[in-house]
CSV table of C-alpha atoms in Angstrom, one decimal:
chain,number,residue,atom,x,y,z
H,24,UNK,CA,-4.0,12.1,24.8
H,25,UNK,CA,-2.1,10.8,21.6
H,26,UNK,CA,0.8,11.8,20.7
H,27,UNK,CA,0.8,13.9,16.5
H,28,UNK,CA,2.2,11.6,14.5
H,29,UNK,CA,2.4,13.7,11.4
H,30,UNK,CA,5.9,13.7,9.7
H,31,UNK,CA,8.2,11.9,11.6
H,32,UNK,CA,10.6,11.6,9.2
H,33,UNK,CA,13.8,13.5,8.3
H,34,UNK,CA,14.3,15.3,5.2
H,35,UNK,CA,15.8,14.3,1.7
H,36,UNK,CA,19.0,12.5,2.0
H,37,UNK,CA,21.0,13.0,-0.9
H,38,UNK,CA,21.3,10.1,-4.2
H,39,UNK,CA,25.3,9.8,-5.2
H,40,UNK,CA,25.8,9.5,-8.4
H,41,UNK,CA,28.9,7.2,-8.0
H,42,UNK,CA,28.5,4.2,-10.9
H,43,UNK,CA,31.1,3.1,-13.4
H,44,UNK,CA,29.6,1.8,-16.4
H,45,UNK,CA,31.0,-1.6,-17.7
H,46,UNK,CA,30.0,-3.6,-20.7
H,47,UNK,CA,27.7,-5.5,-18.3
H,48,UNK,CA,28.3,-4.3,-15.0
H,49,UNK,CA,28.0,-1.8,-12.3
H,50,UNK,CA,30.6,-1.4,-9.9
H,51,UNK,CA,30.4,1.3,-7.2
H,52,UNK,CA,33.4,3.5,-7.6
H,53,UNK,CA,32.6,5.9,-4.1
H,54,UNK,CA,30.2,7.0,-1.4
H,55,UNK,CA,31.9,10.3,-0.3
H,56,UNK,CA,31.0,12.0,-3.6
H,57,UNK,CA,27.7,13.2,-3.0
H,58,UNK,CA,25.6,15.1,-5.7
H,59,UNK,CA,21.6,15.8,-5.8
H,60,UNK,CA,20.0,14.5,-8.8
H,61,UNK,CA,18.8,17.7,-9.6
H,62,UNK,CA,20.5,20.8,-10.7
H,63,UNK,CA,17.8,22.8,-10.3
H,64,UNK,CA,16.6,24.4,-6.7
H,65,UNK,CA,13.5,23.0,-5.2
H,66,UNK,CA,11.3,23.2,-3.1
H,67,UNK,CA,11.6,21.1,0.4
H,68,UNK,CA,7.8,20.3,0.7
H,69,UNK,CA,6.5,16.4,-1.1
H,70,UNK,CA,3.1,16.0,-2.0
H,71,UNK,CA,2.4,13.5,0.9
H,72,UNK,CA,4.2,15.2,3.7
H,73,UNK,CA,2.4,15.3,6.8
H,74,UNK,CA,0.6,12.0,5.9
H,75,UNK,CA,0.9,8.8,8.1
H,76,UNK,CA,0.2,5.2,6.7
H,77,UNK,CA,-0.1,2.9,9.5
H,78,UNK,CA,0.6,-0.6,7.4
H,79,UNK,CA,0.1,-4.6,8.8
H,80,UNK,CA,1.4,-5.8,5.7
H,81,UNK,CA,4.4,-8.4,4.2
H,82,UNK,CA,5.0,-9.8,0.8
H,83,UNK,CA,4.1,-7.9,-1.8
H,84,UNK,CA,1.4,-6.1,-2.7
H,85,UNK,CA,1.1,-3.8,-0.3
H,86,UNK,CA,4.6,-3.2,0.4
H,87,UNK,CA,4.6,-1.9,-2.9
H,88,UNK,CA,2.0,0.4,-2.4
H,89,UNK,CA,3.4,1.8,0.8
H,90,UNK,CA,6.7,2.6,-0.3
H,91,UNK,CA,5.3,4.5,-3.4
H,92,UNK,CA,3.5,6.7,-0.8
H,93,UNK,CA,6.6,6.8,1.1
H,94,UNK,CA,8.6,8.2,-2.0
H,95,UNK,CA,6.1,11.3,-2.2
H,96,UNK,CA,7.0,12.5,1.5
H,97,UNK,CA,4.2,9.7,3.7
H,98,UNK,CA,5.8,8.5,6.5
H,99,UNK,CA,4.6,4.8,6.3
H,100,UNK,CA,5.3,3.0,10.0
H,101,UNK,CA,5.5,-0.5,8.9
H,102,UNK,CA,4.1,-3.0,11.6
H,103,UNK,CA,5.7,-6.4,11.3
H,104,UNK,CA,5.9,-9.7,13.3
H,105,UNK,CA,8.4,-9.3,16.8
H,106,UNK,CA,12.1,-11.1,15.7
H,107,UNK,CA,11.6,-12.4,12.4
H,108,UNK,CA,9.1,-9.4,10.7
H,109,UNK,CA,7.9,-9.8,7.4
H,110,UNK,CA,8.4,-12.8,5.9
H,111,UNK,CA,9.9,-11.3,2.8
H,112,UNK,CA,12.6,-10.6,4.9
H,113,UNK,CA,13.6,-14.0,4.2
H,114,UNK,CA,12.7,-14.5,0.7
H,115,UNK,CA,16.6,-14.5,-0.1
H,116,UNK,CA,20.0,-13.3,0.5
H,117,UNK,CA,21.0,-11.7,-2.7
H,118,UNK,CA,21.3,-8.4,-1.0
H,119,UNK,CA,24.4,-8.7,1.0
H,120,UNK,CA,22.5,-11.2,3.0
H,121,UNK,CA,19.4,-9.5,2.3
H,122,UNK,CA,16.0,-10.1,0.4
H,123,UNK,CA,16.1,-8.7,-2.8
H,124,UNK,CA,12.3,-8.3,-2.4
H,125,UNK,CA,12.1,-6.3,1.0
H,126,UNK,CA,14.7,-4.3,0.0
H,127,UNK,CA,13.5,-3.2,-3.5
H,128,UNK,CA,9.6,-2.2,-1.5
H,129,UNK,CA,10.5,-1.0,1.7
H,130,UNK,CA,12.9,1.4,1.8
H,131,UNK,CA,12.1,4.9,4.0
H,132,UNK,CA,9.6,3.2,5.8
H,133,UNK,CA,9.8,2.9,9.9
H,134,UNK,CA,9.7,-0.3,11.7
H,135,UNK,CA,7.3,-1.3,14.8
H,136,UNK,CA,7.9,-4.3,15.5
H,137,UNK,CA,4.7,-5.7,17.8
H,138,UNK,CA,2.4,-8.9,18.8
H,139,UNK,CA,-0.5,-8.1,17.8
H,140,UNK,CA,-2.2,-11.3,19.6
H,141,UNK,CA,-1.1,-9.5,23.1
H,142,UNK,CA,-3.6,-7.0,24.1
H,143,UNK,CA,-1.1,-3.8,24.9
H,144,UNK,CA,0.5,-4.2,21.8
H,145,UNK,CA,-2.9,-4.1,19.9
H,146,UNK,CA,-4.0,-1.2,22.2
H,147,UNK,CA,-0.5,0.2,20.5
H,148,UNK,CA,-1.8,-0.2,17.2
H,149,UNK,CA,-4.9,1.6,17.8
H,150,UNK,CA,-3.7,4.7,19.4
H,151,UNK,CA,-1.7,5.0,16.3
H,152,UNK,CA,-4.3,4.9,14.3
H,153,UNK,CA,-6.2,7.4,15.9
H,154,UNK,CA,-3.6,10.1,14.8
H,155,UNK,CA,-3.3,8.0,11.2
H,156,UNK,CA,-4.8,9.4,7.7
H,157,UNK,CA,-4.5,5.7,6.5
H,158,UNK,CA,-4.5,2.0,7.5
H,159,UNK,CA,-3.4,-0.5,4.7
H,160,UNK,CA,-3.2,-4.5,5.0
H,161,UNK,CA,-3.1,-7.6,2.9
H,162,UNK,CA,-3.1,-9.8,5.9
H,163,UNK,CA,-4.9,-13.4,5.7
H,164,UNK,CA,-8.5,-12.7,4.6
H,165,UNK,CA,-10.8,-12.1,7.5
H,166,UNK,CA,-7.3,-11.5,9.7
H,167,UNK,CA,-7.9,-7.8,10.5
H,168,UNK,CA,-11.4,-7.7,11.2
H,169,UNK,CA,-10.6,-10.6,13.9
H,170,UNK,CA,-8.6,-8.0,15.4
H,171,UNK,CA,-11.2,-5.4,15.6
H,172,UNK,CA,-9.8,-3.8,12.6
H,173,UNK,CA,-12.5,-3.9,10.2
H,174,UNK,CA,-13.8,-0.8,8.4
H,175,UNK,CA,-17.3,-0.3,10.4
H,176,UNK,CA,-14.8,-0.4,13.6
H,177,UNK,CA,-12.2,1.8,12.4
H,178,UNK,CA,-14.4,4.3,11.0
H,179,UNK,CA,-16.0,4.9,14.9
H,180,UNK,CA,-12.6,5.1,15.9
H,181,UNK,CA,-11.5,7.3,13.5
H,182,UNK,CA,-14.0,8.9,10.9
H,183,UNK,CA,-10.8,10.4,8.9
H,184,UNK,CA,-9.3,7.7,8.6
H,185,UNK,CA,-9.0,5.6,5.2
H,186,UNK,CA,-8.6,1.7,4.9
H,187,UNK,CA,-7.1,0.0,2.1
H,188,UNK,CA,-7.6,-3.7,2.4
H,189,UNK,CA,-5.7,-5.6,-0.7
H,190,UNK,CA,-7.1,-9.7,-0.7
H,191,UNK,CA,-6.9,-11.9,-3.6
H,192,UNK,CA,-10.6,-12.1,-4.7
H,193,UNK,CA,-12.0,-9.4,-2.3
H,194,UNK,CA,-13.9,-9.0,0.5
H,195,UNK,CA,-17.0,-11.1,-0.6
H,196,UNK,CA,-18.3,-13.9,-3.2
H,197,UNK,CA,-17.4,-17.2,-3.2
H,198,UNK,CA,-13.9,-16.6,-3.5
H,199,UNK,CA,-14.0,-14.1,-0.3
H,200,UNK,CA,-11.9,-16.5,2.3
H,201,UNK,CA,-9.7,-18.4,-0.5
H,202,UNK,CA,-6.2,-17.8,0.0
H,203,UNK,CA,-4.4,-16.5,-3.0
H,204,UNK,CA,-0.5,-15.7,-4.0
H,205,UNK,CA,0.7,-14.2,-7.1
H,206,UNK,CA,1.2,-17.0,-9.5
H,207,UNK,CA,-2.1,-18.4,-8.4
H,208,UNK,CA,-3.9,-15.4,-9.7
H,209,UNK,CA,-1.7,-15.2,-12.6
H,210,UNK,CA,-3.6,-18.6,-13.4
H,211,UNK,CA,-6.9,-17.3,-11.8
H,212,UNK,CA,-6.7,-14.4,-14.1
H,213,UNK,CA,-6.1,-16.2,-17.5
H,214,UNK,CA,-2.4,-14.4,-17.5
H,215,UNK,CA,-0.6,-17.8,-18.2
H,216,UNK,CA,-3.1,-18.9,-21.1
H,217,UNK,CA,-1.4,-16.3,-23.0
H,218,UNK,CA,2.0,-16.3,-22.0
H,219,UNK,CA,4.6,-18.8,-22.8
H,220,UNK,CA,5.3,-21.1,-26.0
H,221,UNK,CA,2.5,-23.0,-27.6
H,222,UNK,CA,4.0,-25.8,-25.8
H,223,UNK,CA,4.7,-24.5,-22.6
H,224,UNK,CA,2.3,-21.5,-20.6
H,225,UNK,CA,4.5,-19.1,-18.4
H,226,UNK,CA,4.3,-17.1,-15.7
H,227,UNK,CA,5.6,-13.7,-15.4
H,228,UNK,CA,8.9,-13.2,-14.5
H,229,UNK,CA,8.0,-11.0,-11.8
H,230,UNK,CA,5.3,-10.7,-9.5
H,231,UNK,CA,2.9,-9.6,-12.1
H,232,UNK,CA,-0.6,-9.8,-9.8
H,233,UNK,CA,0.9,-8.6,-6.7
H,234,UNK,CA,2.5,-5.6,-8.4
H,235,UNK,CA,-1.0,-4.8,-10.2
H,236,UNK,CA,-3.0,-4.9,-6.4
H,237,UNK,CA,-0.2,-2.6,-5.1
H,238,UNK,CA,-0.8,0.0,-8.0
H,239,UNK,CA,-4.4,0.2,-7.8
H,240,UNK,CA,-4.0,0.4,-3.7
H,241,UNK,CA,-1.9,3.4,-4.2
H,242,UNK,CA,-3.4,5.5,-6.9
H,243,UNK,CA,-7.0,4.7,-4.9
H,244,UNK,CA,-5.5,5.8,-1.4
H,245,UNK,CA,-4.7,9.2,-3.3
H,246,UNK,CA,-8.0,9.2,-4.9
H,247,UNK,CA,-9.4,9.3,-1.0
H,248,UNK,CA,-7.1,11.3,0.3
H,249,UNK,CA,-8.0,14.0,-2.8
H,250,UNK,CA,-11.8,13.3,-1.5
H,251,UNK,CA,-11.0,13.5,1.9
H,252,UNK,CA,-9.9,16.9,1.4
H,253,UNK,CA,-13.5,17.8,-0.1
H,254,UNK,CA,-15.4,15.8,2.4
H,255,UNK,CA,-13.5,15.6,5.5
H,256,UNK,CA,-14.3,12.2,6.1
H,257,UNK,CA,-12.3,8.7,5.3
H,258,UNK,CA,-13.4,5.9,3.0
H,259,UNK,CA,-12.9,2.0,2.8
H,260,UNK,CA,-10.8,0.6,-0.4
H,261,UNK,CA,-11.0,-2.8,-1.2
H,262,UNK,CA,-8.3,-4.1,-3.7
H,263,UNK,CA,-8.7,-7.5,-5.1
H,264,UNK,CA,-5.8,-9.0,-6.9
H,265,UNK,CA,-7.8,-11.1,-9.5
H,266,UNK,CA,-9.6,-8.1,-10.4
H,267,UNK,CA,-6.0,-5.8,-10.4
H,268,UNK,CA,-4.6,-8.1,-12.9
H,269,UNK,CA,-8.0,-9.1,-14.5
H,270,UNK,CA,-7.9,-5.3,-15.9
H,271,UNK,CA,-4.7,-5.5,-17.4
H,272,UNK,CA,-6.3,-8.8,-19.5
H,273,UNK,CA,-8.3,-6.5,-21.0
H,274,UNK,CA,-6.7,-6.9,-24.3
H,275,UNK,CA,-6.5,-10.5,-24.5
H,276,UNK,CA,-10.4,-11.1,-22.8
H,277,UNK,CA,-11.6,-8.7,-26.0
H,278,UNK,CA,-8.9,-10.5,-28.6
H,279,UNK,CA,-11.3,-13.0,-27.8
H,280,UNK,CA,-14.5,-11.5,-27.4
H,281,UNK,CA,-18.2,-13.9,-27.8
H,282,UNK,CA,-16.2,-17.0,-27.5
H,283,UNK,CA,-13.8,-16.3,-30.0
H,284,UNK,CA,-10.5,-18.2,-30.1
H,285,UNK,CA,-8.1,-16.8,-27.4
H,286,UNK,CA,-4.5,-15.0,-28.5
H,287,UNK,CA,-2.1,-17.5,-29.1
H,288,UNK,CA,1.3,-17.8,-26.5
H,289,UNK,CA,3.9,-16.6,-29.1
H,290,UNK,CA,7.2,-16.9,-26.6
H,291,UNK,CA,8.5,-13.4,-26.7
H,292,UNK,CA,6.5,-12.0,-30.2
H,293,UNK,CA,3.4,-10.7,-29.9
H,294,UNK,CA,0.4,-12.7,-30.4
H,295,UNK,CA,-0.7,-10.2,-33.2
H,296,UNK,CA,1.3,-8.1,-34.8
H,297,UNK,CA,4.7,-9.4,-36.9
H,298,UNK,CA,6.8,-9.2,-37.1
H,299,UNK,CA,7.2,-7.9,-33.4
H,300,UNK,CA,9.2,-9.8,-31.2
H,301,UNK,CA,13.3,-10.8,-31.3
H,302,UNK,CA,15.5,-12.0,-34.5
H,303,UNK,CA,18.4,-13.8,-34.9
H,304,UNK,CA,21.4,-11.8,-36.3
H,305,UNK,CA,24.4,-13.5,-37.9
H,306,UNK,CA,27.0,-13.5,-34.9
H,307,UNK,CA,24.5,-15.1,-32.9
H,308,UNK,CA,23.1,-11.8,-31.2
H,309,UNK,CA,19.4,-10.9,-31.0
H,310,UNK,CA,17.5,-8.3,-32.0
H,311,UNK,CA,14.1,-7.1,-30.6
H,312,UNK,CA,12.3,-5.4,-33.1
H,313,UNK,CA,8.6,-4.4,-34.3
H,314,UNK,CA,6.4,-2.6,-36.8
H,315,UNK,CA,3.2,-1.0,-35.8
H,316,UNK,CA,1.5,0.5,-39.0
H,317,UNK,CA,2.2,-0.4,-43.1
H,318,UNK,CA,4.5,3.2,-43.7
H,319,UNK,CA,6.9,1.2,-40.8
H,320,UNK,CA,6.8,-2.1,-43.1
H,321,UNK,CA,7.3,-0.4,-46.5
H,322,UNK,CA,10.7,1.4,-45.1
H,323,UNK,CA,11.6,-2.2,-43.7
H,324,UNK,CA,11.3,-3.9,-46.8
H,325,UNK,CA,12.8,-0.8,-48.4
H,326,UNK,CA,15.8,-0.4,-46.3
H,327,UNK,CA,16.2,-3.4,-43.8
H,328,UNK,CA,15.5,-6.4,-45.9
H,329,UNK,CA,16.6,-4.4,-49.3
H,330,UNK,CA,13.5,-5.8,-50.9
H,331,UNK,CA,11.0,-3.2,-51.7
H,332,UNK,CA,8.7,-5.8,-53.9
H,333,UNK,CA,8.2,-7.6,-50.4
H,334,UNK,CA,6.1,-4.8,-49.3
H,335,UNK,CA,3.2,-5.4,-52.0
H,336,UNK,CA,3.5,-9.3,-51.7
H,337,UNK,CA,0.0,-10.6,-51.4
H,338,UNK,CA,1.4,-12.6,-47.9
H,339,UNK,CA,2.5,-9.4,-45.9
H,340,UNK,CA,0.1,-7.1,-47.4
H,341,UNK,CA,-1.4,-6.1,-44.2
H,342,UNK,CA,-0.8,-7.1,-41.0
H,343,UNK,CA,-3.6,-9.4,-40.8
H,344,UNK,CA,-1.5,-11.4,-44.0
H,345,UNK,CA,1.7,-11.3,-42.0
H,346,UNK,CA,0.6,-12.3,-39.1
H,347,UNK,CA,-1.2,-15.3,-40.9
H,348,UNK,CA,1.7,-16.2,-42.3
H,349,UNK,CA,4.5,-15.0,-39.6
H,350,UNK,CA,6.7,-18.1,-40.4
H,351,UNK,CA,6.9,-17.4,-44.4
H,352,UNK,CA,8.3,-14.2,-43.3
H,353,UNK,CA,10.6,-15.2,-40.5
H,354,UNK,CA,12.7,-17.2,-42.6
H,355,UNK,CA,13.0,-14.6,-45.3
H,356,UNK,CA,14.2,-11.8,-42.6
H,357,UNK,CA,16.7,-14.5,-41.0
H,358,UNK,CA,17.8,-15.3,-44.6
H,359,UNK,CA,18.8,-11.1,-44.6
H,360,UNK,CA,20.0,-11.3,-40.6
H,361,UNK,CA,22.1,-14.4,-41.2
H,362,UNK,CA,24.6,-12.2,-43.4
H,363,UNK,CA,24.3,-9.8,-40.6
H,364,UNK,CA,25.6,-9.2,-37.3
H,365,UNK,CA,23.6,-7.5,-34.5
H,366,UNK,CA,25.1,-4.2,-34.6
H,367,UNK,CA,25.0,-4.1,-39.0
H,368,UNK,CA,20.9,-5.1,-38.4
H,369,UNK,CA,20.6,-2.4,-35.7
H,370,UNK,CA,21.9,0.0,-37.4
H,371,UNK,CA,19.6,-0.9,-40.8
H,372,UNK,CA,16.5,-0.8,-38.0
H,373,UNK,CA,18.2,2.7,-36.7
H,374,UNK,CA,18.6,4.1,-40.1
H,375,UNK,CA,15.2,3.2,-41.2
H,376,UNK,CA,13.2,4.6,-38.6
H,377,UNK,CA,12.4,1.3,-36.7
H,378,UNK,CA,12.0,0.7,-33.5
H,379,UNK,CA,14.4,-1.6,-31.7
H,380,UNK,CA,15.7,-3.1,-28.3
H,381,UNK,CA,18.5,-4.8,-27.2
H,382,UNK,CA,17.8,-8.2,-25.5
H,383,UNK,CA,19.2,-6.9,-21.7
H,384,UNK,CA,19.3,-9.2,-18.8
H,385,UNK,CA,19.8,-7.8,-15.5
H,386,UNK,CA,23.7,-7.0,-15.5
H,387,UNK,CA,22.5,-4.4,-18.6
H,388,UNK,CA,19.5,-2.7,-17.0
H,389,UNK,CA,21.9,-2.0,-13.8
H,390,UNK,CA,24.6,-0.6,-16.6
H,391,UNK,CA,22.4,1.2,-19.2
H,392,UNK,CA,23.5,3.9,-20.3
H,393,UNK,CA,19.7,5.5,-20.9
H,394,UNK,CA,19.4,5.4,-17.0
H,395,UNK,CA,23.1,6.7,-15.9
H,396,UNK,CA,23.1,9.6,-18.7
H,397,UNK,CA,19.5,10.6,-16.9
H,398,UNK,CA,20.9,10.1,-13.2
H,399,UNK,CA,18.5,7.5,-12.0
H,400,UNK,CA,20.8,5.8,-9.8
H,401,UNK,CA,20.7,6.7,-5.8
H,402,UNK,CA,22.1,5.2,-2.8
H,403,UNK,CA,20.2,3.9,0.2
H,404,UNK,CA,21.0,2.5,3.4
H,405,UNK,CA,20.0,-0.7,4.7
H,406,UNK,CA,21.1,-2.8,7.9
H,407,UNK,CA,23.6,-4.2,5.5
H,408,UNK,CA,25.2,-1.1,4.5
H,409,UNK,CA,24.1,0.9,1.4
H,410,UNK,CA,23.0,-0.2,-1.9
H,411,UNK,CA,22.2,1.5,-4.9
H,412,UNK,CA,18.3,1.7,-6.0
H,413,UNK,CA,16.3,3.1,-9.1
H,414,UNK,CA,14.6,6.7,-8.2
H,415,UNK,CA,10.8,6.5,-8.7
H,416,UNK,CA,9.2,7.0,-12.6
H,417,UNK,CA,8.9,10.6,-13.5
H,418,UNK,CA,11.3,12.8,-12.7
H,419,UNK,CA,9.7,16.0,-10.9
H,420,UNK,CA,10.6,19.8,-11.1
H,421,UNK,CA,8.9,20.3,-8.2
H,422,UNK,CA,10.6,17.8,-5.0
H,423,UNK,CA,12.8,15.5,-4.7
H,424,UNK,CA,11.5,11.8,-3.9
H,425,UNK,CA,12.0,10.5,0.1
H,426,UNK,CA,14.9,7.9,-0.5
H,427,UNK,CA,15.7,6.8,2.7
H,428,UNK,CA,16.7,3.6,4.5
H,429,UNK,CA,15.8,0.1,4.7
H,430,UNK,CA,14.3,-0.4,8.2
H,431,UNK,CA,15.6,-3.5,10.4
H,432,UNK,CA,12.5,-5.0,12.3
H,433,UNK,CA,11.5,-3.0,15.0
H,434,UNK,CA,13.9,-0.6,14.6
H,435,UNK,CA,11.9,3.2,15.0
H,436,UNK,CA,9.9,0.7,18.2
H,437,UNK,CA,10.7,2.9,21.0
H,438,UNK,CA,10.5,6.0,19.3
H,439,UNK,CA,7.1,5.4,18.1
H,440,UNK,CA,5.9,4.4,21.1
H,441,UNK,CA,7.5,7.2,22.8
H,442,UNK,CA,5.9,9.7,20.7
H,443,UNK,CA,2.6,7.5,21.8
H,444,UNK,CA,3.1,9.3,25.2
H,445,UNK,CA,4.4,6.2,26.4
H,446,UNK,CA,7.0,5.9,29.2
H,447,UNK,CA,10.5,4.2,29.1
H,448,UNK,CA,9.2,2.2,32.0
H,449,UNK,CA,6.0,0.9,29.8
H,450,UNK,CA,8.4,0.4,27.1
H,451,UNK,CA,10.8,-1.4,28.9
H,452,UNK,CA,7.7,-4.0,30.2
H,453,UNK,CA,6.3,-4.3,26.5
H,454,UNK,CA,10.3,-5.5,25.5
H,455,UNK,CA,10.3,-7.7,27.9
H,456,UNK,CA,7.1,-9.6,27.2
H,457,UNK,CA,8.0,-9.7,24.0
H,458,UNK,CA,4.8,-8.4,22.5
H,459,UNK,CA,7.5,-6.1,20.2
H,460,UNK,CA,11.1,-6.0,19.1
């Protein structure tokens, strides 16, 4: 008989708040001082405790969408390739010889490390599943049903059970078997015909698709697991990357709606609203700024610029005028910036009511202020020691988010296994076949 699998996983381990601010840097000033990020009491108990996510899964996507169920109390048991594991594991070293990747999406996760081409460790796989509330995997299309781990099968197997399979075009048309990565589908999805220069499209600085399939997997694996408790019975979810990203072109596929011209790539401004995007200050700074309604460009001309009369100037009239003539109007609000250093226009944008940004790269999001003052900063482990990551958006008054270590491949293996009802002697044969760690 198998083995319970639910929990599995200790408790909260405590964030330390131990980060000295710099202009642009963060430097780790201790470890021993240890404070919980809330000073409130609460209670012990996550939404998702109890729940186990089996996942065959690497890259991205869902990576992504397991450790956010991780985060609420799941215990995800990560299955990964014997020896090398997921090949995001290798994507860098930027992480004290780590991938910055794996170890921003799979932190509190455990590590079984097996062959799935070698029958015992597939039997594995399934006797964890029968004790499993979910299954996810983005493995090469048509992959897991080789296996004999397609929905119809699973479902026999375990009528509670939910699948998430996350593919880049989903699991039929023409584009069912086509093998797809994130900037692909960036290009698939019409994301680059809007981003960039006129001259030049762009893709995301980040994985932009993969990031939108693992979203959409995670809030629809909640979504079952809240029908699940109504029904009693599992469901298949099938996440397509194009159609993930395709939702957040929504915007842009109306902008251009019956044929209409498309928005134009505007760099960093938007495509149409101005002004909106960054400015040039004096000292060679730049300001991020924008203006969402007319009261917002009245007080601009009023008390930025200094030049009420702009505000009724035929040109800039409406937003529709300014946009139409966006250059007119960036050299007269350089001509004001050019006198101007960045902190003398920020504080005119402060003063006046609009909204404004500093132009951050990475050494100022890991120093800014907004995110020390609000204690967002934890520690967790890795194989390389401990590094400092970003607690999960939305701070909760009820738990506190799982924030646990970065698994090494195979790592929880024999304990899994164990809990399998396996022997040490089993064990001991599956090592040394190699079918896992």
């Amino acid at each position: 008989m198998t083995a319970s699998l639910r929990g599995g996983v200790a408790g909260p381990g405590p964030c330390l708040l131990s980060l000295a601010l710099s202009a642009s840097v963060v430097r780790v000033v201790s470890f021993a001082k240890v404070q919980w990020i809330s000073k409130m009491k609460k209670h012990s108990l996550r939404p998702l405790d109890g729940i186990t996510v089996v996942s065959l899964e690497h890259a991205v996507a869902a990576p992504f969408c397991t450790r956010q169920l991780a985060d609420l109390g799941a215990r995800v048991i990560k299955v990964e390739r014997p020896g090398s594991g997921d090949f995001a594991r290798g994507y860098d070293q930027r992480v004290n010889g780590q991938s910055s990747h794996f170890t921003w999406i799979n932190r509190s996760k455990q590590s079984l490390a097996l062959d799935l081409k070698r029958p015992d460790a597939l039997e594995a796989l399934m006797q964890l599943l029968e004790g499993a509330d979910v299954l996810v995997q983005n493995l090469a299309p048509g992959a897991a049903a080789r296996m004999g781990l397609s929905w119809e099968v699973l479902k026999a197997h375990n009528p509670k059970l939910i699948v998430c399979d996350i593919s880049g075009y989903g699991a039929d048309g023409p584009y069912r078997d086509k093998k797809a990565y994130d900037l692909l589908i960036q290009s698939e999805a019409g994301f680059l015909s809007v981003t960039g220069t006129p001259e030049v499209p762009s893709k995301a600085g980040i994985s932009v698709a993969d990031i939108a399939a693992g979203m959409y997997a995670y809030t629809n694996i909640l979504s079952a697991l809240l029908l699940r408790g109504r029904t009693g019975e599992g469901s298949h979810i099938d996440v397509s990357m194009l159609e993930a990203l395709g939702e957040w072109m929504g915007y842009p596929m109306y902008y251009a709606w019956e044929g209409a011209p498309p928005p134009p790539r505007t760099g960093a401004s938007h495509a149409s609203i101005y002004p909106y995007g960054p400015f040039e200050a004096g000292d060679g700074g730049t300001v991020m700024l924008g203006l969402q309604n007319e009261r917002e460009w009245k007080l601009f001309c009023e008390q930025v610029l200094l030049q009420p009369a702009l505000a009724s100037d035929a040109r800039f009239d409406s937003n529709a005028q300014r946009n139409a003539n966006r250059e007119e109007l960036r050299a007269l609000i350089l001509d004001v910036f050019n006198a101007l250093n960045a902190a003398q226009v920020v504080q005119r944008l402060d003063a006046a009511g609009i909204a404004n940004a500093r132009v951050n790269d990475m050494a100022g999001l890991w120093a800014h202020p907004q995110l020390a003052a609000r204690q967002r900063w934890c520690s967790v482990g890795t194989p390389a020691g401990p590094v400092q990551a970003l607690l999960p958006p939305g701070a909760n008054s009820a738990f506190d988010y799982r924030m646990e270590a970065v698994p090494s491949v195979g790592e929880h293996s024999e304990a899994i296994l164990a809990e399998l009802g396996w022997s040490a002697e089993r064990i001991r044969a599956l090592y040394a076949e190699e079918a896992t760690l």
